[in-house]
Every structure is written in C-alpha cells, then in structure tokens.
PDB file of C-alpha atoms in Angstrom:
ATOM      1  CA  MET A   1     -19.008 -57.569 -46.450  1.00  0.00           C
ATOM      2  CA  MET A   2     -15.779 -57.058 -44.539  1.00  0.00           C
ATOM      3  CA  ARG A   3     -14.560 -54.683 -47.219  1.00  0.00           C
ATOM      4  CA  SER A   4     -17.673 -52.492 -47.007  1.00  0.00           C
ATOM      5  CA  LEU A   5     -17.357 -52.351 -43.201  1.00  0.00           C
ATOM      6  CA  LEU A   6     -13.667 -51.416 -43.498  1.00  0.00           C
ATOM      7  CA  ASN A   7     -14.435 -48.686 -46.069  1.00  0.00           C
ATOM      8  CA  SER A   8     -17.128 -47.136 -43.898  1.00  0.00           C
ATOM      9  CA  THR A   9     -14.805 -47.224 -40.886  1.00  0.00           C
ATOM     10  CA  ARG A  10     -12.065 -45.475 -42.881  1.00  0.00           C
ATOM     11  CA  GLY A  11     -14.522 -42.818 -43.898  1.00  0.00           C
ATOM     12  CA  PHE A  12     -15.512 -42.322 -40.275  1.00  0.00           C
ATOM     13  CA  TRP A  13     -11.907 -41.807 -39.148  1.00  0.00           C
ATOM     14  CA  ARG A  14     -11.099 -39.413 -42.008  1.00  0.00           C
ATOM     15  CA  ASP A  15     -14.235 -37.344 -41.579  1.00  0.00           C
ATOM     16  CA  GLU A  16     -13.490 -34.169 -39.652  1.00  0.00           C
ATOM     17  CA  ASP A  17     -17.092 -33.022 -39.453  1.00  0.00           C
ATOM     18  CA  GLY A  18     -19.120 -33.918 -36.434  1.00  0.00           C
ATOM     19  CA  SER A  19     -19.132 -33.654 -32.710  1.00  0.00           C
ATOM     20  CA  SER A  20     -16.372 -32.374 -30.471  1.00  0.00           C
ATOM     21  CA  VAL A  21     -17.545 -34.387 -27.492  1.00  0.00           C
ATOM     22  CA  VAL A  22     -14.526 -36.675 -27.384  1.00  0.00           C
ATOM     23  CA  PRO A  23     -11.879 -33.909 -27.356  1.00  0.00           C
ATOM     24  CA  PHE A  24     -13.920 -31.978 -24.794  1.00  0.00           C
ATOM     25  CA  ALA A  25     -14.233 -35.063 -22.576  1.00  0.00           C
ATOM     26  CA  LEU A  26     -10.477 -35.598 -22.771  1.00  0.00           C
ATOM     27  CA  TRP A  27      -9.345 -31.996 -22.201  1.00  0.00           C
ATOM     28  CA  ALA A  28     -11.974 -30.598 -19.803  1.00  0.00           C
ATOM     29  CA  PRO A  29     -10.685 -32.449 -16.698  1.00  0.00           C
ATOM     30  CA  VAL A  30      -7.170 -31.194 -17.398  1.00  0.00           C
ATOM     31  CA  PHE A  31      -8.329 -27.566 -17.586  1.00  0.00           C
ATOM     32  CA  VAL A  32     -10.514 -27.903 -14.487  1.00  0.00           C
ATOM     33  CA  ALA A  33      -7.572 -29.389 -12.535  1.00  0.00           C
ATOM     34  CA  VAL A  34      -5.301 -26.532 -13.613  1.00  0.00           C
ATOM     35  CA  ILE A  35      -7.904 -23.920 -12.645  1.00  0.00           C
ATOM     36  CA  LEU A  36      -8.571 -25.506  -9.223  1.00  0.00           C
ATOM     37  CA  SER A  37      -4.853 -25.788  -8.523  1.00  0.00           C
ATOM     38  CA  GLY A  38      -4.381 -22.148  -9.500  1.00  0.00           C
ATOM     39  CA  VAL A  39      -7.165 -21.020  -7.170  1.00  0.00           C
ATOM     40  CA  GLU A  40      -5.718 -23.101  -4.322  1.00  0.00           C
ATOM     41  CA  LEU A  41      -2.214 -21.714  -4.905  1.00  0.00           C
ATOM     42  CA  ALA A  42      -3.505 -18.130  -5.037  1.00  0.00           C
ATOM     43  CA  THR A  43      -5.444 -18.606  -1.792  1.00  0.00           C
ATOM     44  CA  LEU A  44      -2.454 -20.204  -0.057  1.00  0.00           C
ATOM     45  CA  THR A  45      -0.178 -17.370  -1.202  1.00  0.00           C
ATOM     46  CA  ALA A  46      -2.615 -14.681  -0.027  1.00  0.00           C
ATOM     47  CA  ARG A  47      -3.041 -16.352   3.373  1.00  0.00           C
ATOM     48  CA  HIS A  48       0.683 -16.817   3.876  1.00  0.00           C
ATOM     49  CA  THR A  49       1.464 -13.238   2.862  1.00  0.00           C
ATOM     50  CA  SER A  50      -1.216 -11.944   5.215  1.00  0.00           C
ATOM     51  CA  LEU A  51       0.124 -14.036   8.119  1.00  0.00           C
ATOM     52  CA  GLU A  52       3.708 -12.903   7.449  1.00  0.00           C
ATOM     53  CA  GLN A  53       2.737  -9.230   7.394  1.00  0.00           C
ATOM     54  CA  ALA A  54       0.544  -9.503  10.495  1.00  0.00           C
ATOM     55  CA  LEU A  55       3.325 -11.290  12.390  1.00  0.00           C
ATOM     56  CA  ASP A  56       5.915  -8.677  11.327  1.00  0.00           C
ATOM     57  CA  LEU A  57       3.711  -5.757  12.370  1.00  0.00           C
ATOM     58  CA  THR A  58       2.871  -7.378  15.703  1.00  0.00           C
ATOM     59  CA  VAL A  59       6.524  -8.196  16.418  1.00  0.00           C
ATOM     60  CA  ARG A  60       7.383  -4.585  15.606  1.00  0.00           C
ATOM     61  CA  ASP A  61       4.974  -3.433  18.329  1.00  0.00           C
ATOM     62  CA  VAL A  62       6.461  -5.904  20.823  1.00  0.00           C
ATOM     63  CA  ARG A  63      10.038  -5.024  19.899  1.00  0.00           C
ATOM     64  CA  LEU A  64       9.505  -1.292  20.413  1.00  0.00           C
ATOM     65  CA  GLY A  65       8.806  -2.004  24.067  1.00  0.00           C
ATOM     66  CA  THR A  66       5.893   0.310  24.682  1.00  0.00           C
ATOM     67  CA  GLY A  67       5.667  -0.896  28.279  1.00  0.00           C
ATOM     68  CA  THR A  68       2.928  -3.389  27.464  1.00  0.00           C
ATOM     69  CA  THR A  69       3.409  -6.969  28.592  1.00  0.00           C
ATOM     70  CA  TYR A  70       1.983  -9.219  25.912  1.00  0.00           C
ATOM     71  CA  THR A  71       0.384 -12.593  26.558  1.00  0.00           C
ATOM     72  CA  ARG A  72      -0.243 -15.396  24.130  1.00  0.00           C
ATOM     73  CA  ALA A  73      -3.894 -14.325  23.827  1.00  0.00           C
ATOM     74  CA  SER A  74      -3.083 -10.656  23.211  1.00  0.00           C
ATOM     75  CA  LEU A  75      -0.449 -11.498  20.576  1.00  0.00           C
ATOM     76  CA  LYS A  76      -2.844 -13.917  18.902  1.00  0.00           C
ATOM     77  CA  GLU A  77      -5.565 -11.275  18.860  1.00  0.00           C
ATOM     78  CA  ALA A  78      -3.191  -8.651  17.427  1.00  0.00           C
ATOM     79  CA  ILE A  79      -2.044 -10.992  14.662  1.00  0.00           C
ATOM     80  CA  CYS A  80      -5.588 -12.060  13.801  1.00  0.00           C
ATOM     81  CA  ASP A  81      -6.827  -8.453  13.728  1.00  0.00           C
ATOM     82  CA  ARG A  82      -4.161  -7.639  11.147  1.00  0.00           C
ATOM     83  CA  ALA A  83      -4.643 -10.838   9.124  1.00  0.00           C
ATOM     84  CA  SER A  84      -8.324 -10.403   8.406  1.00  0.00           C
ATOM     85  CA  ILE A  85      -8.394 -12.842   5.463  1.00  0.00           C
ATOM     86  CA  LEU A  86      -7.597 -15.840   7.674  1.00  0.00           C
ATOM     87  CA  PRO A  87     -10.897 -17.569   8.494  1.00  0.00           C
ATOM     88  CA  ASP A  88     -11.344 -18.624  12.144  1.00  0.00           C
ATOM     89  CA  CYS A  89      -7.938 -17.192  12.935  1.00  0.00           C
ATOM     90  CA  ILE A  90      -8.203 -17.226  16.739  1.00  0.00           C
ATOM     91  CA  GLU A  91      -9.142 -20.926  16.795  1.00  0.00           C
ATOM     92  CA  ASN A  92      -6.685 -22.048  14.092  1.00  0.00           C
ATOM     93  CA  LEU A  93      -3.579 -20.073  15.074  1.00  0.00           C
ATOM     94  CA  GLN A  94      -0.969 -21.416  17.474  1.00  0.00           C
ATOM     95  CA  LEU A  95       1.872 -19.261  18.774  1.00  0.00           C
ATOM     96  CA  GLU A  96       5.193 -20.439  20.123  1.00  0.00           C
ATOM     97  CA  MET A  97       7.743 -18.050  21.643  1.00  0.00           C
ATOM     98  CA  VAL A  98      11.087 -19.158  23.043  1.00  0.00           C
ATOM     99  CA  SER A  99      14.179 -17.381  24.271  1.00  0.00           C
ATOM    100  CA  LEU A 100      17.402 -17.814  22.299  1.00  0.00           C
ATOM    101  CA  ASP A 101      20.750 -17.526  24.074  1.00  0.00           C
ATOM    102  CA  LEU A 102      23.394 -16.182  21.706  1.00  0.00           C
ATOM    103  CA  ARG A 103      26.275 -17.301  23.946  1.00  0.00           C
ATOM    104  CA  ASP A 104      25.019 -20.860  24.373  1.00  0.00           C
ATOM    105  CA  TRP A 105      23.223 -21.386  21.069  1.00  0.00           C
ATOM    106  CA  THR A 106      20.561 -24.042  20.717  1.00  0.00           C
ATOM    107  CA  ASP A 107      18.433 -24.205  17.596  1.00  0.00           C
ATOM    108  CA  PRO A 108      14.734 -23.608  18.113  1.00  0.00           C
ATOM    109  CA  PRO A 109      12.560 -26.665  17.508  1.00  0.00           C
ATOM    110  CA  SER A 110      12.429 -27.443  13.791  1.00  0.00           C
ATOM    111  CA  GLN A 111       8.815 -28.652  13.847  1.00  0.00           C
ATOM    112  CA  ALA A 112       6.113 -26.071  14.383  1.00  0.00           C
ATOM    113  CA  ALA A 113       3.451 -26.943  16.925  1.00  0.00           C
ATOM    114  CA  CYS A 114       0.144 -26.292  15.213  1.00  0.00           C
ATOM    115  CA  ALA A 115      -3.340 -26.035  16.688  1.00  0.00           C
ATOM    116  CA  ASP A 116      -4.926 -29.280  17.824  1.00  0.00           C
ATOM    117  CA  THR A 117      -8.260 -29.858  16.114  1.00  0.00           C
ATOM    118  CA  SER A 118      -8.985 -33.236  17.669  1.00  0.00           C
ATOM    119  CA  GLY A 119     -11.024 -31.814  20.558  1.00  0.00           C
ATOM    120  CA  GLY A 120     -13.983 -30.977  18.318  1.00  0.00           C
ATOM    121  CA  GLY A 121     -16.191 -33.845  19.423  1.00  0.00           C
ATOM    122  CA  GLY A 122     -16.627 -37.580  19.445  1.00  0.00           C
ATOM    123  CA  SER A 123     -14.233 -39.777  21.375  1.00  0.00           C
ATOM    124  CA  ASN A 124     -11.512 -37.113  21.456  1.00  0.00           C
ATOM    125  CA  VAL A 125     -13.325 -34.822  23.887  1.00  0.00           C
ATOM    126  CA  GLY A 126     -11.242 -34.190  26.965  1.00  0.00           C
ATOM    127  CA  GLU A 127      -7.896 -35.064  25.395  1.00  0.00           C
ATOM    128  CA  ALA A 128      -5.131 -32.664  26.375  1.00  0.00           C
ATOM    129  CA  THR A 129      -3.618 -30.476  23.705  1.00  0.00           C
ATOM    130  CA  PRO A 130       0.180 -30.443  23.567  1.00  0.00           C
ATOM    131  CA  VAL A 131       1.871 -27.754  25.632  1.00  0.00           C
ATOM    132  CA  VAL A 132       3.588 -25.148  23.483  1.00  0.00           C
ATOM    133  CA  LYS A 133       6.367 -23.060  25.003  1.00  0.00           C
ATOM    134  CA  PHE A 134       5.617 -19.367  25.422  1.00  0.00           C
ATOM    135  CA  GLU A 135       8.167 -17.249  27.287  1.00  0.00           C
ATOM    136  CA  TYR A 136       7.811 -13.482  27.361  1.00  0.00           C
ATOM    137  CA  GLY A 137      11.507 -12.662  27.815  1.00  0.00           C
ATOM    138  CA  ARG A 138      13.456  -9.857  29.469  1.00  0.00           C
ATOM    139  CA  ASP A 139      15.252  -6.718  28.286  1.00  0.00           C
ATOM    140  CA  ASN A 140      17.969  -7.338  25.668  1.00  0.00           C
ATOM    141  CA  GLU A 141      16.918 -10.965  25.294  1.00  0.00           C
ATOM    142  CA  MET A 142      16.561 -12.480  21.835  1.00  0.00           C
ATOM    143  CA  MET A 143      13.193 -14.114  21.245  1.00  0.00           C
ATOM    144  CA  PHE A 144      11.941 -16.424  18.517  1.00  0.00           C
ATOM    145  CA  LEU A 145       8.217 -16.248  17.715  1.00  0.00           C
ATOM    146  CA  ARG A 146       6.582 -18.781  15.422  1.00  0.00           C
ATOM    147  CA  ALA A 147       2.970 -18.682  14.245  1.00  0.00           C
ATOM    148  CA  CYS A 148       1.309 -21.746  12.769  1.00  0.00           C
ATOM    149  CA  TYR A 149      -2.081 -21.368  11.095  1.00  0.00           C
ATOM    150  CA  ILE A 150      -3.989 -24.460  10.009  1.00  0.00           C
ATOM    151  CA  PHE A 151      -6.560 -24.382   7.236  1.00  0.00           C
ATOM    152  CA  ASP A 152      -8.779 -26.668   5.235  1.00  0.00           C
ATOM    153  CA  PRO A 153      -7.877 -26.558   1.500  1.00  0.00           C
ATOM    154  CA  ILE A 154     -10.503 -24.971  -0.751  1.00  0.00           C
ATOM    155  CA  ALA A 155     -10.461 -27.750  -3.328  1.00  0.00           C
ATOM    156  CA  PRO A 156      -9.162 -30.832  -1.493  1.00  0.00           C
ATOM    157  CA  THR A 157      -9.335 -32.997  -4.624  1.00  0.00           C
ATOM    158  CA  SER A 158      -7.174 -30.715  -6.789  1.00  0.00           C
ATOM    159  CA  ASP A 159      -3.675 -31.816  -7.710  1.00  0.00           C
ATOM    160  CA  PHE A 160      -2.105 -28.948  -5.767  1.00  0.00           C
ATOM    161  CA  SER A 161      -4.116 -29.721  -2.616  1.00  0.00           C
ATOM    162  CA  GLN A 162      -3.124 -33.369  -2.845  1.00  0.00           C
ATOM    163  CA  ALA A 163       0.540 -32.304  -2.776  1.00  0.00           C
ATOM    164  CA  LEU A 164       0.148 -30.297   0.456  1.00  0.00           C
ATOM    165  CA  VAL A 165       1.245 -31.890   3.716  1.00  0.00           C
ATOM    166  CA  LYS A 166      -1.831 -32.593   5.844  1.00  0.00           C
ATOM    167  CA  ASP A 167      -2.435 -33.712   9.407  1.00  0.00           C
ATOM    168  CA  ALA A 168      -4.706 -36.586  10.426  1.00  0.00           C
ATOM    169  CA  ASN A 169      -7.804 -34.363  10.123  1.00  0.00           C
ATOM    170  CA  GLY A 170      -6.999 -33.141   6.598  1.00  0.00           C
ATOM    171  CA  TYR A 171      -5.726 -29.690   7.584  1.00  0.00           C
ATOM    172  CA  SER A 172      -2.643 -28.066   6.048  1.00  0.00           C
ATOM    173  CA  ALA A 173      -0.449 -25.538   7.844  1.00  0.00           C
ATOM    174  CA  ILE A 174       1.153 -22.195   7.103  1.00  0.00           C
ATOM    175  CA  VAL A 175       4.127 -21.377   9.318  1.00  0.00           C
ATOM    176  CA  SER A 176       5.687 -17.939   9.757  1.00  0.00           C
ATOM    177  CA  SER A 177       8.417 -16.984  12.172  1.00  0.00           C
ATOM    178  CA  ALA A 178      10.208 -13.905  13.433  1.00  0.00           C
ATOM    179  CA  ALA A 179      13.106 -13.180  15.755  1.00  0.00           C
ATOM    180  CA  PHE A 180      13.514 -10.001  17.744  1.00  0.00           C
ATOM    181  CA  VAL A 181      15.298  -8.508  20.738  1.00  0.00           C
ATOM    182  CA  HIS A 182      13.376  -6.840  23.553  1.00  0.00           C
ATOM    183  CA  GLU A 183      14.478  -3.231  23.808  1.00  0.00           C
ATOM    184  CA  PRO A 184      15.564  -2.150  27.282  1.00  0.00           C
ATOM    185  CA  SER A 185      12.924  -0.182  29.135  1.00  0.00           C
TER     186      SER A 185
END
C-alpha cells in the first residue's frame, strides 16, 4: 500500500500538465509589489520635479526685483500656480526664507519645517503650528528659500512607500531649496 501511494505521488510531481495556480499565487504578489512601487516612484519623481521647477521660476521672478514685495502667501500662490500637479498645494506647502550672511556664515537649518497637519480635528484643534522663519531681505542680501510639500503616498502598503520617511500622520515630504541675491533696485 505504501508503495502504491509513493508511486502515485512520484507521478504527481513529475507530471507537468495541470494547473498553474501555484506559480501564479507565488509570483503575482511580487509583480504587483513591483508595479505599485514603480507607480509610487514615478509619482514622487513627477511631484518633486514640478516643485523644483516651480520654485526656480518663482525665485527667478523674485531675484529680478520687479519692484514687487513678496509675502509668504504670494510666493506660495506663485509656486502652487506653477506646480499644478501637486494636490492641495496651498494647504500642504510650507515656505521658509532666511537671510544668509556671507561674512559671518551660519548654515541654514538642516531640517525642513513642513506643514502641520495635526490641526485637522479631534483633540488637536487649537494647537499652535510651529513658527517658520520668513524674512524678505534687502538689496544685495543673499536669501535661502526652502519649500516643503507634504503628501500622502498613493499606495501606502507598497515596498517603496514603506521605505519613505513619514511623519506621525503618515505623510511624506518633498523638500526643494533655492538661494538667490536680491538685485539692487
């Protein structure tokens, strides 16, 4: 009896006809993970490229010194108008602008201050958001402008999304920066 069971089992393992369910079940999750990670990487790259270009074009307008005094809100609006692929840009973009003294050099802060999403409801209502420095600057003064855009990953369970640095609310950040000198008026 054991021999007949062993012979039928050998025949089963040698037989190449039949269902492909087992290989599909083993390989399908791998392919889905690769596809989701690719989509997430492509989206992240497109968003970052868009933010970089919008920041560069906006800084170019500021640097040319057209006589306009820019505020945080006007710079944010100009960047978001040019970066149209960033969803909820006005709410999720934080700008930081500081003056840099070339004679008494101090590095700008290494950590970007990103938008605070904790005020959306619940027990966090009324909490103060951290103050981010924003100085307009004078003629011939070197300025450092940093834009931080937070976003919710498209596929949060993908391997690539798991590798992204996230805040307490599950948002990841894209940071772009530029330095420029105000032209004399």
